[in-house]
Each structure stands twice: as structure tokens, then as C-alpha cells.
Short mmCIF file of C-alpha atoms and ligand atoms in Angstrom, two decimals:
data_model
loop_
_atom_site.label_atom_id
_atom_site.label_comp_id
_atom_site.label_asym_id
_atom_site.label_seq_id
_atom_site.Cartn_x
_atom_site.Cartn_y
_atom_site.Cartn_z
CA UNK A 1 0.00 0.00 0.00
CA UNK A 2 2.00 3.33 -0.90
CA UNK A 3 -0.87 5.65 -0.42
CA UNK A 4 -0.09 8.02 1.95
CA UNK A 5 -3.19 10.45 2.17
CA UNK A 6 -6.22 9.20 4.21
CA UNK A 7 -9.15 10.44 5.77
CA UNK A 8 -10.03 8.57 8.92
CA UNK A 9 -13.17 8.46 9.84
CA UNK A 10 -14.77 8.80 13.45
CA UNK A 11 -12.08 7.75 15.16
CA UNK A 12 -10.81 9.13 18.80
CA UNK A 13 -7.79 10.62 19.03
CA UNK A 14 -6.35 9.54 22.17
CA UNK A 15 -9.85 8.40 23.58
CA UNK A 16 -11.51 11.79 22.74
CA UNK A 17 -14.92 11.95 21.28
CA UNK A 18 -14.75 11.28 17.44
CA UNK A 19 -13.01 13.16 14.57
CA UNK A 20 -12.11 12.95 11.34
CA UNK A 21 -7.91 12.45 11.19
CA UNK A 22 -6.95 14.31 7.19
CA UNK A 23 -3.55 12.95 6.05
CA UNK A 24 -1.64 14.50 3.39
CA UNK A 25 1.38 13.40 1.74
CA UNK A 26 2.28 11.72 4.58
CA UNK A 27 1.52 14.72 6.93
CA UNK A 28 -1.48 15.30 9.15
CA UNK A 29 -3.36 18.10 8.10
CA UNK A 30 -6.33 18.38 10.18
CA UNK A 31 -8.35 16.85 13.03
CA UNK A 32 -11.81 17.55 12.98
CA UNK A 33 -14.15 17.66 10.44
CA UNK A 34 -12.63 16.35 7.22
CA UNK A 35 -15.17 15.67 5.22
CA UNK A 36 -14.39 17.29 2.39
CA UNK A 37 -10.89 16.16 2.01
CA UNK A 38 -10.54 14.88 -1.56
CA UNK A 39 -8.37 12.54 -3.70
CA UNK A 40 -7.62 10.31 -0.08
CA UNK A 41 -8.58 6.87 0.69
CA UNK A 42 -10.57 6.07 3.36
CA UNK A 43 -10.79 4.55 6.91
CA UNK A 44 -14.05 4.08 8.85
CA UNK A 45 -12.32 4.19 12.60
CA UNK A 46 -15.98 4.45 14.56
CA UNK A 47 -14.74 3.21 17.33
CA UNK A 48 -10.88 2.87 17.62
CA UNK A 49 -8.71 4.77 19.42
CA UNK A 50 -5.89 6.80 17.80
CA UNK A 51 -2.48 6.78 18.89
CA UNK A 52 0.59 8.20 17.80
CA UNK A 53 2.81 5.40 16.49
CA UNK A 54 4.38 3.86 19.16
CA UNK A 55 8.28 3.93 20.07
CA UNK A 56 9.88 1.13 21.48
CA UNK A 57 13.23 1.89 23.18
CA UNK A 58 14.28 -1.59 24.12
CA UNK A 59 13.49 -4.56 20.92
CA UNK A 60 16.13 -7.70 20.46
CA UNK A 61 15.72 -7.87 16.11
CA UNK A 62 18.46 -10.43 16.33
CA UNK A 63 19.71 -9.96 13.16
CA UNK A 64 22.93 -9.60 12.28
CA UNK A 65 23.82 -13.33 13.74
CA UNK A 66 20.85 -14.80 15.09
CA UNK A 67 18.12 -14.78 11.86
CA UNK A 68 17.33 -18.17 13.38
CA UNK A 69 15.12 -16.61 16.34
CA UNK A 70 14.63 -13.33 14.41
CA UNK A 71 15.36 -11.03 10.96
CA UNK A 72 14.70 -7.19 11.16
CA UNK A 73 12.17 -7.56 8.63
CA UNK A 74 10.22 -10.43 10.48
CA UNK A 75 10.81 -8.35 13.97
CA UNK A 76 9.63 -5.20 12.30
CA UNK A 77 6.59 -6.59 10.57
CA UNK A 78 5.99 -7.92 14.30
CA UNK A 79 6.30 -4.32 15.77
CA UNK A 80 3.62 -2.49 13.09
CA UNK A 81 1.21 -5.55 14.17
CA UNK A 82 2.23 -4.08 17.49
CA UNK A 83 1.12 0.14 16.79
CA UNK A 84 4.93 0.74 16.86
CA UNK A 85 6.14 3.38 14.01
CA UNK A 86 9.97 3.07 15.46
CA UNK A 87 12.01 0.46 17.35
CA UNK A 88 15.59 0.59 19.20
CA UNK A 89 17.46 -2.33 18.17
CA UNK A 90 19.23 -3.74 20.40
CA UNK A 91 23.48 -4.17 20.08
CA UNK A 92 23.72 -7.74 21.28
CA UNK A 93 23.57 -9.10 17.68
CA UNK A 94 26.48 -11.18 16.41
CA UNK A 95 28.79 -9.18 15.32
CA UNK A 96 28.10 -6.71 18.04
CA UNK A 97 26.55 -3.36 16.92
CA UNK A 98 29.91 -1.45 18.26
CA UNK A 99 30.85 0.13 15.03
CA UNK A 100 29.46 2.50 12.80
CA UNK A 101 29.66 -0.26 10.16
CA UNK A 102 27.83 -2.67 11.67
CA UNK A 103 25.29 -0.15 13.06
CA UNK A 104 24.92 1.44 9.94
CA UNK A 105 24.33 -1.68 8.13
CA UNK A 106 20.83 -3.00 10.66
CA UNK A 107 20.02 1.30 9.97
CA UNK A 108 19.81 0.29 6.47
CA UNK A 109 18.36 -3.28 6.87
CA UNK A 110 15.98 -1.72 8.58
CA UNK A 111 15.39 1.00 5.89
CA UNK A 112 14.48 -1.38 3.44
CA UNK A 113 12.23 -3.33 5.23
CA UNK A 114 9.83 -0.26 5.32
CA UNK A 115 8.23 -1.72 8.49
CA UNK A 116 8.88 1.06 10.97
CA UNK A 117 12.19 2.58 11.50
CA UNK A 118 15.02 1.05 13.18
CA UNK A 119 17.20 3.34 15.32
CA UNK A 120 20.02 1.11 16.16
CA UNK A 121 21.31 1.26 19.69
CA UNK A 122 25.26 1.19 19.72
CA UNK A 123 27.68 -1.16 22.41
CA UNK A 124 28.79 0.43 25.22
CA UNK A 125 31.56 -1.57 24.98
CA UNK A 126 33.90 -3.24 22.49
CA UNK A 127 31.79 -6.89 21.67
CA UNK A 128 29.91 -6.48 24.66
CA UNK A 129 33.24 -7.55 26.68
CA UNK A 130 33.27 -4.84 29.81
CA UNK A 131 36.63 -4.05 29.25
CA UNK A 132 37.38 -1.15 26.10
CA UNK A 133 34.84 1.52 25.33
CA UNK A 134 33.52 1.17 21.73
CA UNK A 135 33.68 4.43 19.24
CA UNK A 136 30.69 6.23 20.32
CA UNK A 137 31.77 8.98 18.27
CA UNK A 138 32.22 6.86 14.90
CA UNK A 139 28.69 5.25 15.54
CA UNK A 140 26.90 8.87 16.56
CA UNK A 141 28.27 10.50 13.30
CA UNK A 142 26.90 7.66 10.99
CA UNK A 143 23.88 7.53 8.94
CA UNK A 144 22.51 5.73 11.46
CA UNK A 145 23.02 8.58 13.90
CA UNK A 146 23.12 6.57 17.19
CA UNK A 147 22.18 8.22 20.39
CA UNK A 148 21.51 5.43 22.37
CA UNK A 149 24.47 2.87 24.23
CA UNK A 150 24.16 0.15 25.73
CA UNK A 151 25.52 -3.37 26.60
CA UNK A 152 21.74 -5.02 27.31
CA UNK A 153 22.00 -8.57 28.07
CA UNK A 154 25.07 -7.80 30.39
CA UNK A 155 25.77 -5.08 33.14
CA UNK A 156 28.38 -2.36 32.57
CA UNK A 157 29.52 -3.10 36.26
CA UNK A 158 32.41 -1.77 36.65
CA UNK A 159 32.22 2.12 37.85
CA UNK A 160 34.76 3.30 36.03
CA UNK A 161 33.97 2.08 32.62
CA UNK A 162 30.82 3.38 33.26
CA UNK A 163 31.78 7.05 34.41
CA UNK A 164 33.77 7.40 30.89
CA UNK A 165 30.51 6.18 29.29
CA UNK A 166 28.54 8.78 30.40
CA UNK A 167 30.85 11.17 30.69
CA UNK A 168 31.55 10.32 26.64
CA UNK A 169 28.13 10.66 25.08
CA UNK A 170 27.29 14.28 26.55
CA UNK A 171 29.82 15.37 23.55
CA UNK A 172 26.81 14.65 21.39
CA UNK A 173 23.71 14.62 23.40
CA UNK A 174 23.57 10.63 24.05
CA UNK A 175 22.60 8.32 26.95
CA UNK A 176 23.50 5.13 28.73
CA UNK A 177 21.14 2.61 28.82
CA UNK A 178 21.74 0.30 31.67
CA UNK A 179 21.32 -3.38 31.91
CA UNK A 180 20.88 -3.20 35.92
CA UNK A 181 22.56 -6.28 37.32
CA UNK A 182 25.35 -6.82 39.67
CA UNK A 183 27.25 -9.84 38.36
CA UNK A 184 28.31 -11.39 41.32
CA UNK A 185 25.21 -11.04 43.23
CA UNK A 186 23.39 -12.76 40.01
CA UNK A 187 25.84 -15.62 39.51
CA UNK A 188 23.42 -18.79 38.41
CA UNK A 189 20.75 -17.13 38.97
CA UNK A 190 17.47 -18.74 37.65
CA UNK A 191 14.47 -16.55 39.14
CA UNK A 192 13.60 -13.61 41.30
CA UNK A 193 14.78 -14.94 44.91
CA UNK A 194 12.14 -14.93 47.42
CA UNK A 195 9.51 -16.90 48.81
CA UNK A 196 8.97 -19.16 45.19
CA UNK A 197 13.05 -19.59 44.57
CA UNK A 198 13.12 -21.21 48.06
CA UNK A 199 9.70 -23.55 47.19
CA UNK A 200 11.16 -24.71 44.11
CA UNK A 201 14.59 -24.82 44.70
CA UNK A 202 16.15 -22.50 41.78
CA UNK A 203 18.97 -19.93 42.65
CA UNK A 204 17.57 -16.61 43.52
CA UNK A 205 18.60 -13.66 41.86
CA UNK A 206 18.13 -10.55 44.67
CA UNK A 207 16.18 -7.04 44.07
CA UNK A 208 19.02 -5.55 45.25
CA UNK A 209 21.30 -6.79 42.68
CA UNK A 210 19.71 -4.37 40.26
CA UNK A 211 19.15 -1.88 43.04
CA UNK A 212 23.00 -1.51 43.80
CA UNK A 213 23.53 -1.23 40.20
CA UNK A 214 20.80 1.75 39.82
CA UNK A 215 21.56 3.71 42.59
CA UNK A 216 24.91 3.61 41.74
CA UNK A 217 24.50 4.53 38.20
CA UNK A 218 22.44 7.30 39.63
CA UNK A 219 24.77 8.93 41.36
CA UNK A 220 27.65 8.24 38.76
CA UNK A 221 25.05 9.73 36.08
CA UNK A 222 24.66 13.02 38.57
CA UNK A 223 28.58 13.09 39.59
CA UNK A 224 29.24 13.80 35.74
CA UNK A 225 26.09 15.86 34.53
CA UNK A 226 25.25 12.85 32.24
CA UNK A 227 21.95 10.91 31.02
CA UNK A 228 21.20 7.77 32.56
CA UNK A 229 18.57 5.99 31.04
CA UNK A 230 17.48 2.31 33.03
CA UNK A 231 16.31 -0.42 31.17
CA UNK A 232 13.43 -2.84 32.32
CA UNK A 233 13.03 -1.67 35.85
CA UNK A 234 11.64 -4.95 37.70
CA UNK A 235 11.29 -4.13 41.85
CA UNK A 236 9.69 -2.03 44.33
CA UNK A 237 12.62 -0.41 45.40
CA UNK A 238 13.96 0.23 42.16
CA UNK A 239 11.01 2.54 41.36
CA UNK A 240 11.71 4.36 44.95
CA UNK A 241 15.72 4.68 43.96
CA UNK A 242 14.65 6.26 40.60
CA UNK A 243 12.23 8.63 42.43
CA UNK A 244 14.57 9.65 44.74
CA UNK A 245 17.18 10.53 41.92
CA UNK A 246 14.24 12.50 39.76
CA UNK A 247 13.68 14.40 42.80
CA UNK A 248 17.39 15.62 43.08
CA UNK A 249 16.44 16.85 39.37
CA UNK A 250 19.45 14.36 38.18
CA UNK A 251 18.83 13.18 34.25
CA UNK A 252 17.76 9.44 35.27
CA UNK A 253 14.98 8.05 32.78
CA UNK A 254 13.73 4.83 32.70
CA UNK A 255 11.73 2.32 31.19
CA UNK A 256 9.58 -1.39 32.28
CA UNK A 257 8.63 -3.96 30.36
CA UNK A 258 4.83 -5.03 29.45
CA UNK A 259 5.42 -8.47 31.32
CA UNK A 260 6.81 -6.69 34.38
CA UNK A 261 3.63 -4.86 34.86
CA UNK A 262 1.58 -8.12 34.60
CA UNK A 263 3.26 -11.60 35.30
CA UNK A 264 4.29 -12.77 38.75
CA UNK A 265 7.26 -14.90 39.81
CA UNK A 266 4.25 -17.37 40.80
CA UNK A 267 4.53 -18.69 36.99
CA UNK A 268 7.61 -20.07 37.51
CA UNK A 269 5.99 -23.00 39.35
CA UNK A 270 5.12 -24.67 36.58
CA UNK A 271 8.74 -24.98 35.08
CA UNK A 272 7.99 -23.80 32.15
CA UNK A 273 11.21 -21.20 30.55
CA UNK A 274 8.44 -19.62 28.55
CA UNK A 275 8.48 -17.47 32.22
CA UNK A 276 12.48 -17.29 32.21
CA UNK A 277 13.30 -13.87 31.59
CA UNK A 278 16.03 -11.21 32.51
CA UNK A 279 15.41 -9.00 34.76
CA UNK A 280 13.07 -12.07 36.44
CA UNK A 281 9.43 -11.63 36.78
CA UNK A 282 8.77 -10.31 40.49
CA UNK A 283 6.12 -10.66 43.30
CA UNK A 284 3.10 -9.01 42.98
CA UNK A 285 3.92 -6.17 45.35
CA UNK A 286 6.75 -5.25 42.89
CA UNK A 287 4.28 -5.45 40.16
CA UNK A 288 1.68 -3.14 41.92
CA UNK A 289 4.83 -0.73 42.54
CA UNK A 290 5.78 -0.80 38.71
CA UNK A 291 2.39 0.04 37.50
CA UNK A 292 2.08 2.96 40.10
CA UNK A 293 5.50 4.44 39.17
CA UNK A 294 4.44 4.27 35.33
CA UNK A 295 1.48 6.08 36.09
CA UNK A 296 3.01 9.05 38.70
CA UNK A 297 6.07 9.17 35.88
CA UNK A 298 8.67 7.52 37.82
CA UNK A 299 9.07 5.38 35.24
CA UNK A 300 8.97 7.00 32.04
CA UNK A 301 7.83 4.54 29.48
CA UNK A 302 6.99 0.99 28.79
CA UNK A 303 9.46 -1.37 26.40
CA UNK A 304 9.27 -4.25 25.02
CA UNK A 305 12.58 -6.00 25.72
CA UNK A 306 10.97 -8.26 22.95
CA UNK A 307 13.49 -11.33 22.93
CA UNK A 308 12.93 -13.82 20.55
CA UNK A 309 14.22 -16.89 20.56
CA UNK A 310 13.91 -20.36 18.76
CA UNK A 311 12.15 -23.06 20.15
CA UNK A 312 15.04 -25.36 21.13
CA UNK A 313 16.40 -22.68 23.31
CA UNK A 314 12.98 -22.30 25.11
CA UNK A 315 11.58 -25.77 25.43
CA UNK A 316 13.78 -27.21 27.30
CA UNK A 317 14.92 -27.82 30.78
CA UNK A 318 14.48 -24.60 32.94
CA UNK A 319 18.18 -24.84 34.01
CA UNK A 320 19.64 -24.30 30.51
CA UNK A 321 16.88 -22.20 28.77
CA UNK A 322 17.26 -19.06 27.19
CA UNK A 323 16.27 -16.14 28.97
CA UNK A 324 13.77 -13.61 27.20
CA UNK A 325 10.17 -13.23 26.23
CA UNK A 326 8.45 -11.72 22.95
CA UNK A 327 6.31 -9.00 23.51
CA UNK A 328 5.68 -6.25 20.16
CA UNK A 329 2.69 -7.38 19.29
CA UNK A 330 0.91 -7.96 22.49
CA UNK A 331 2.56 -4.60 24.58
CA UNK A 332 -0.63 -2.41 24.10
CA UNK A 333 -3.07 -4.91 25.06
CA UNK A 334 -0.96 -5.59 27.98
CA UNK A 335 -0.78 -2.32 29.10
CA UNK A 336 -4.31 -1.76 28.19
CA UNK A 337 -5.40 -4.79 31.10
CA UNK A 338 -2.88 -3.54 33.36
CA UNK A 339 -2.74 0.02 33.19
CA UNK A 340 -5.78 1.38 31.44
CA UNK A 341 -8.21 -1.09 32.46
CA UNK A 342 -7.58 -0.77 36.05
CA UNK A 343 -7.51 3.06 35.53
CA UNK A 344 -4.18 3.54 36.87
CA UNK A 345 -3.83 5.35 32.98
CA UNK A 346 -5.91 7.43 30.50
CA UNK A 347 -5.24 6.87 26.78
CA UNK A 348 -3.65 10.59 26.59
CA UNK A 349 -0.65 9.12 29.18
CA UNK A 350 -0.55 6.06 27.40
CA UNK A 351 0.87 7.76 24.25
CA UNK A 352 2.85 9.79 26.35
CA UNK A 353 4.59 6.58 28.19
CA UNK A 354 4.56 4.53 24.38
CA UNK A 355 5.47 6.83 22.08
CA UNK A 356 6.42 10.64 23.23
CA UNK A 357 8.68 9.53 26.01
CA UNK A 358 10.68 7.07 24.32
CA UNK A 359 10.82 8.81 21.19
CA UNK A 360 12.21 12.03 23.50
CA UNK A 361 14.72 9.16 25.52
CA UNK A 362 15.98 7.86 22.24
CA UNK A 363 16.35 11.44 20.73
CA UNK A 364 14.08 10.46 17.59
CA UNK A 365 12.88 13.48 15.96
CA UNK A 366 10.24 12.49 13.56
CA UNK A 367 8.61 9.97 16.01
CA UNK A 368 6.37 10.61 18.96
CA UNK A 369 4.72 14.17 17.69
CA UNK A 370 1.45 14.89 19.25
CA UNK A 371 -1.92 13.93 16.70
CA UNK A 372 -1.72 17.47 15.23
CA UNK A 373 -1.66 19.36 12.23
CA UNK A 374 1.86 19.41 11.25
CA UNK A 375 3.23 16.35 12.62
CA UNK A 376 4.35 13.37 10.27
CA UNK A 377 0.82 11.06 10.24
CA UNK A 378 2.49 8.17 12.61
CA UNK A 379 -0.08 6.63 14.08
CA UNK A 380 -2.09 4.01 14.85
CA UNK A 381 -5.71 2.63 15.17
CA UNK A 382 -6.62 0.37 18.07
CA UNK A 383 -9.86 -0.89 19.34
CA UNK A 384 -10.30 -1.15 22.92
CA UNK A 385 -13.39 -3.30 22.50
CA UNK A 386 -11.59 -6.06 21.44
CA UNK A 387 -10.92 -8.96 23.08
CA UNK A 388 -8.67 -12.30 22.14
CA UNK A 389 -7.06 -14.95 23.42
CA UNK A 390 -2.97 -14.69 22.08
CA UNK A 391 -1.68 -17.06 19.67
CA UNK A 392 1.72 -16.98 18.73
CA UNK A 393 1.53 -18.89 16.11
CA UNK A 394 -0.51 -16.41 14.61
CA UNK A 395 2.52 -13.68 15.21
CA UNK A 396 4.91 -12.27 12.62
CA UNK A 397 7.85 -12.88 15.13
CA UNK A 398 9.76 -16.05 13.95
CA UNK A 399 9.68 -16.85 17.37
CA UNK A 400 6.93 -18.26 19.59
CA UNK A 401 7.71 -17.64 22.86
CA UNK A 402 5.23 -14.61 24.44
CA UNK A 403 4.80 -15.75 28.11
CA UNK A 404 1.41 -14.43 26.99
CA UNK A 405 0.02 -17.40 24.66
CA UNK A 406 -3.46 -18.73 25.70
CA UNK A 407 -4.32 -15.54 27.71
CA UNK A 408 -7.50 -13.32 26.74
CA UNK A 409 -5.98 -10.02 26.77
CA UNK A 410 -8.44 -6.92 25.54
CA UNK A 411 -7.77 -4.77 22.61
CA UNK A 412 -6.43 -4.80 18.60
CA UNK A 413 -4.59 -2.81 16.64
CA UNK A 414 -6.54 -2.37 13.63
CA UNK A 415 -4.12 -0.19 11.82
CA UNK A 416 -0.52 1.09 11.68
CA UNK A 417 0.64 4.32 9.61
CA UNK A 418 4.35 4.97 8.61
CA UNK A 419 4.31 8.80 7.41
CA UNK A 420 1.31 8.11 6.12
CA UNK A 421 1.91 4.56 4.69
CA UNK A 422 0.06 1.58 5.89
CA UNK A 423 1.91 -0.95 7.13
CA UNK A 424 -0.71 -2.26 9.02
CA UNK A 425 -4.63 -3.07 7.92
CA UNK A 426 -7.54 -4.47 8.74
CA UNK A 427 -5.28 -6.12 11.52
CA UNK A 428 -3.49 -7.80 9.01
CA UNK A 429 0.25 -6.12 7.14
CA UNK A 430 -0.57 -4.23 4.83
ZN1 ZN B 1 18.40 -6.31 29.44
#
């Protein structure tokens, strides 16, 4: 579909009462009454919700290395079925995305998939090792323009690395993104450590393993006048640490994960790895404590962390199983049950937690505008109304394992626009 002007019909732009949405050359024009816009196709939207396109800050594509469990074109078909209009991609790809070669080269993968854009995020250090810093400076002055560091999957532990890191990317306006977990407090670590680690006998990995790590990024991020940004926040006191260092007005942002705000460690009773993830689900006090700091603005946004992986890596023993969970195509209708639902959130905050926030965090400039005459038409259509049980065999992700599968979760995106393109339709890609 290469259209790109519409008129949208009836729909409600960020729960409002209905409107007509004009889209011109790619550009919203009005909101209101557009009945009289000419020469555009049309969508009836009585009913669905309109969003700006979604940003995810945190998504695993996989690909270079790993097109076994993922490809950047399957991952971004995945994350238009998903409302998102832009995805981080993650550096943990094989090689590592720590030069501007390599990140320039998933910019451009990403590019011609046409999906949604790809904003690679660059290593913080050389192949992910924790010893050299890679060239942020090569990587931020490439076409791909990369703003965003970080060595997700593993902890940039030691202090001192981590001072030059964020003492390095203020030369261009950048930010750490920190993977929050102390090593040695984590070794063989299978699931949060509490109450269920001691029933079922699997090491325990402690809150305060990514506490430590946060408050002392914090304070390292403050020291040097820098931009912290924490990825996939998973425990009560985490959320307090972060509010502490907002209140100090320090530049701490942060970010949690759809399955953090609705899964329990309680899951892992049943064995199953489709519940092995990193940072480890949590009790449900820690989940009530995520949801409220999303909703005060503790925690800034919600990512995916969508981790695909192949089934022989997840169905297996517990012990040996990868860690990671899918999520792109089921992160609004999680947030939806858990945030909107319960009305801990209002659809305006909801595109201000999924789309204007991390588009501001990843320093995206043509993603997150408000619905408004002017801005490029990213957006999408979702209905609320909806209700399904989730089938990943239905997803677009080559891989299958959403901790989500066989649970009714409300809502559907109905459409996805890319500067006015479909990519989305009808539900289906367009
Ligand atoms: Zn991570």
C-alpha cells in the first residue's frame, strides 16, 4: 500500500470523542471535520482509538547473527502488528553493533524493510566484553546517527567504565542505557529470589542486585552531569531509587517492560522457561509498585525488551533455557489490562509513556509528535473493545515464545501508519 493520504473516519484521538484524522502526503493536516478532504482513501475508525505510532526503546531484532530466532524484517513486521512506528534495536547481535559499520548496516536493513524505522542502539563496549569503550563517536556520526548505548543482556559493572561512558556521550547529546545487574550477586541465577526460589529450589537472583547497580549509576550519572537511562526496571525499590534521583532533578529516565507490569514470579511453578526472563518476573507487590511508578512518571515509558528466541532454546529444561520473552505485538493490550483497564492510565498518558517519552529518551525526531496538524501522520488505530485470546503462532515474530500465549488479553490494533503509509490493515500487514 503506498498511499499516503487518508481520511479517517470517526475515530478518537487519544480516547476523545470522534473526529475525522486528514492525512496528506504523509503529513497530518487536520483533526476535525474532514469531510471534504478529496483525492484520499478512506478509513471508517468508529470506534478505535488513535495513537501516535508507538516507540519502542528496548526490541532484540536479532539480526545480524541470530536470523534463526529473528530477521529485522520479520521483527519489524511484528512491531507495526504491534502500533509501533519506530524500534531501538538492540546491540547484542552477532557481530556486536559497536561500530558504525555494523550499526549502519541493521540502519539500512531496517530502511528497506519499510516496516517502521530502526534506530540502532550502539555497544557500550567493544563486543559487549566490559573491558574497552567502543567508538561512540564513529557510531553517533553515521547515517545511522546513534544516540543510544548500551551493553543489554550484560551489566556495565564496573564504575569506572561506566563514568567514561557517560561522561563520553554528553559530547553529542547521548545516553546510557543500563542493563541493571550486579554480576556477582546474580551468579546462576534462575528466578527472582524470594519466597517461590526457596519452594522450588532455583537460585535466587536478589532485588538488590539491580538496586545496587541503579543507585549507583544514579549517582555516577549526577557526579558527571550525564543521562542515565534504566532499562526494564523490575522491583519495588527500584522505582523508589529512581524517584529519589528524579527528585534531586538528576537526568535518570527509565523504562519497564509489558510483562513486568503483569506476570508474577508465581509462573515459575510450573517450570515452564516460557516465564524465564532477565530481569526475572517479580512478586506481585513489585508489580503493583511498577504500574504505580508508570502512572506518577517515575518510570517513564513501557518497552518491550521483545526477545525472541527459537524453540530449542525455550523448550527445554528450565536450568539451561534461554532467557527472554516476545512481547511487540501484544505490549498495548498488555498495558491496556494492566494500566488502562484498572484506571491507573488514560489513553492521553498512554501515548505519552509509548510513544512521546521514548521517542524524546531515544532522541528520535520524527517519532512521537502529538496527533496534530503538522506532525508526520504516525499513528495508529486500536480498538479497545476487542478482546482475544494470544496465539503466537498467529505472530509475525519467527519466534513463539510470548509468556502471553493462551491468555485473553483486551484490545487490537486495527491499523498502523508509517508517514502516512500503511503498514498495518484491517489487523493484518498491509
Ligand atoms: Zn536487558
Amino acid at each position: 500500500m503506498t498511499a499516503t493520504s487518508w481520511v479517517i473516519r470517526g475515530a478518537r484521538p487519544l480516547g476523545a470523542g470522534p473526529a475525522d484524522i486528514a492525512i496528506t502526503d504523509g503529513t497530518i493536516t487536520a483533526i476535525g471535520d474532514a469531510a471534504g478532504q478529496r483525492g484520499a482513501q478512506a478509513i471508517d475508525a468508529a470506534g478505535l482509538i488513535a495513537l501516535p505510532g508507538l516507540v519502542d526503546l528496548h526490541t532484540h531484532l536479532r539480526e545480524p547473527g541470530r536470523e534463526d530466532a529473528e530477521t529485522i524484517e520479520t521483527g519489524t513486521l511484528a512491531a507495526a502488528l504491534g502500533g509501533f512506528t519506530a524500534v531501538h534495536a538492540m546491540a547484542n547481535t552477532d557481530p556486536v553493533a559497536d561500530t558504525a559499520g555494523v550499526t549502519e548496516q541493521i540502519w539500512r536493513l531496517g530502511r528497506a524493510a519499510g516496516h517502521c524505522d530502526v534506530q540502532p542502539v550502539g555497544a557500550v563496549t567493544v563486543g559487549l566484553a566490559g573491558s574497552r569503550l567502543a567508538e561512540f563517536g564513529a557510531m553517533a556520526e553515521s547515517a545511522a546517527r546513534v544516540r543510544v548505548f548500551s551493553d543489554d543482556g550484560r551489566c556495565v559493572s564496573d564504575a569506572v567504565l561506566m563514568r567514561r561512558a557517560l561522561e563520553y556521550v554528553k559530547a553529542f547529546d547521548g545516553v546510557i542505557a543500563q542493563h541493571a545487574q550486579e554480576p556477582r550477586l546474580t551468579e546462576g541465577a534462575q528466578m527472582n529470589e524470594g519466597a517461590a526460589s526457596g519452594r522450588l529450589g532455583l537460585a535466587g537472583w536478589p532485588a538488590v542486585a539491580e538496586e545496587a547497580i541503579i543507585a549507583r549509576d544514579c549517582l555516577l550519572a549526577a557526579h558527571v552531569g550525564s543521562a542515565l537511562h534504566v532499562c526494564h526496571v523490575s522491583t519495588a525499590g527500584s522505582v523508589e531509587i529512581i524517584r529519589w534521583a528524579k527528585s534531586k532533578g538528576w537526568r535518570v529516565t527509565a523504562e519497564v517492560t509489558p510483562h513486568h507490569l503483569l506476570l508474577t514470579d508465581d509462573l515459575v511453578a510450573s517450570y515452564d522457561p516460557v516465564y524465564k526472563v532477565n530481569p526475572p518476573l517479580r512478586t506481585a507487590a513489585d508489580v503493583a509498585a511498577l504500574r504505580e511508578g508508570l502512572a506518577d512518571g517515575t518510570i517513564d515509558c513501557v518497552a518491550t525488551d521483545h526477545a525472541p528466541h527459537p524453540v530449542e532454546a525455550k523448550e527445554t529444561e528450565w536450568a539451561v533455557a534461554a532467557f527472554g520473552m516476545t512481547g511487540l505485538e501484544t505490549a498495548l493490550r498488555v498495558v491496556q489490562q494492566a494500566m488502562v483497564d484498572t484506571g491507573l492510565l488514560g489513553w492521553p498518558q498512554v501515548a505519552d509513556r509509548m510513544s512521546a517519552r521514548p521517542a524524546a529518551i531515544g532522541r528520535l525526531s520524527g517519532q512521537g509528535q502529538p496527533l496534530a496538524p503538522g506532525s508526520p501522520a504516525n499513528l495508529v488505530l486500536y480498538d479497545p473493545a476487542a478482546s482475544s485470546a494470544v496465539d503466537p503462532a498467529t505472530h509475525a515474530s519467527r519466534s513463539r515464545n510470548s509468556p502471553f500465549a493462551g491468555l485473553t488479553l483486551p484490545g487490537q490494533v486495527v491499523a498502523t501508519l508509517l508517514r502516512g503509509r500503511a503498514t498495518v490493515l484491517d489487523g493484518k500487514p498491509a
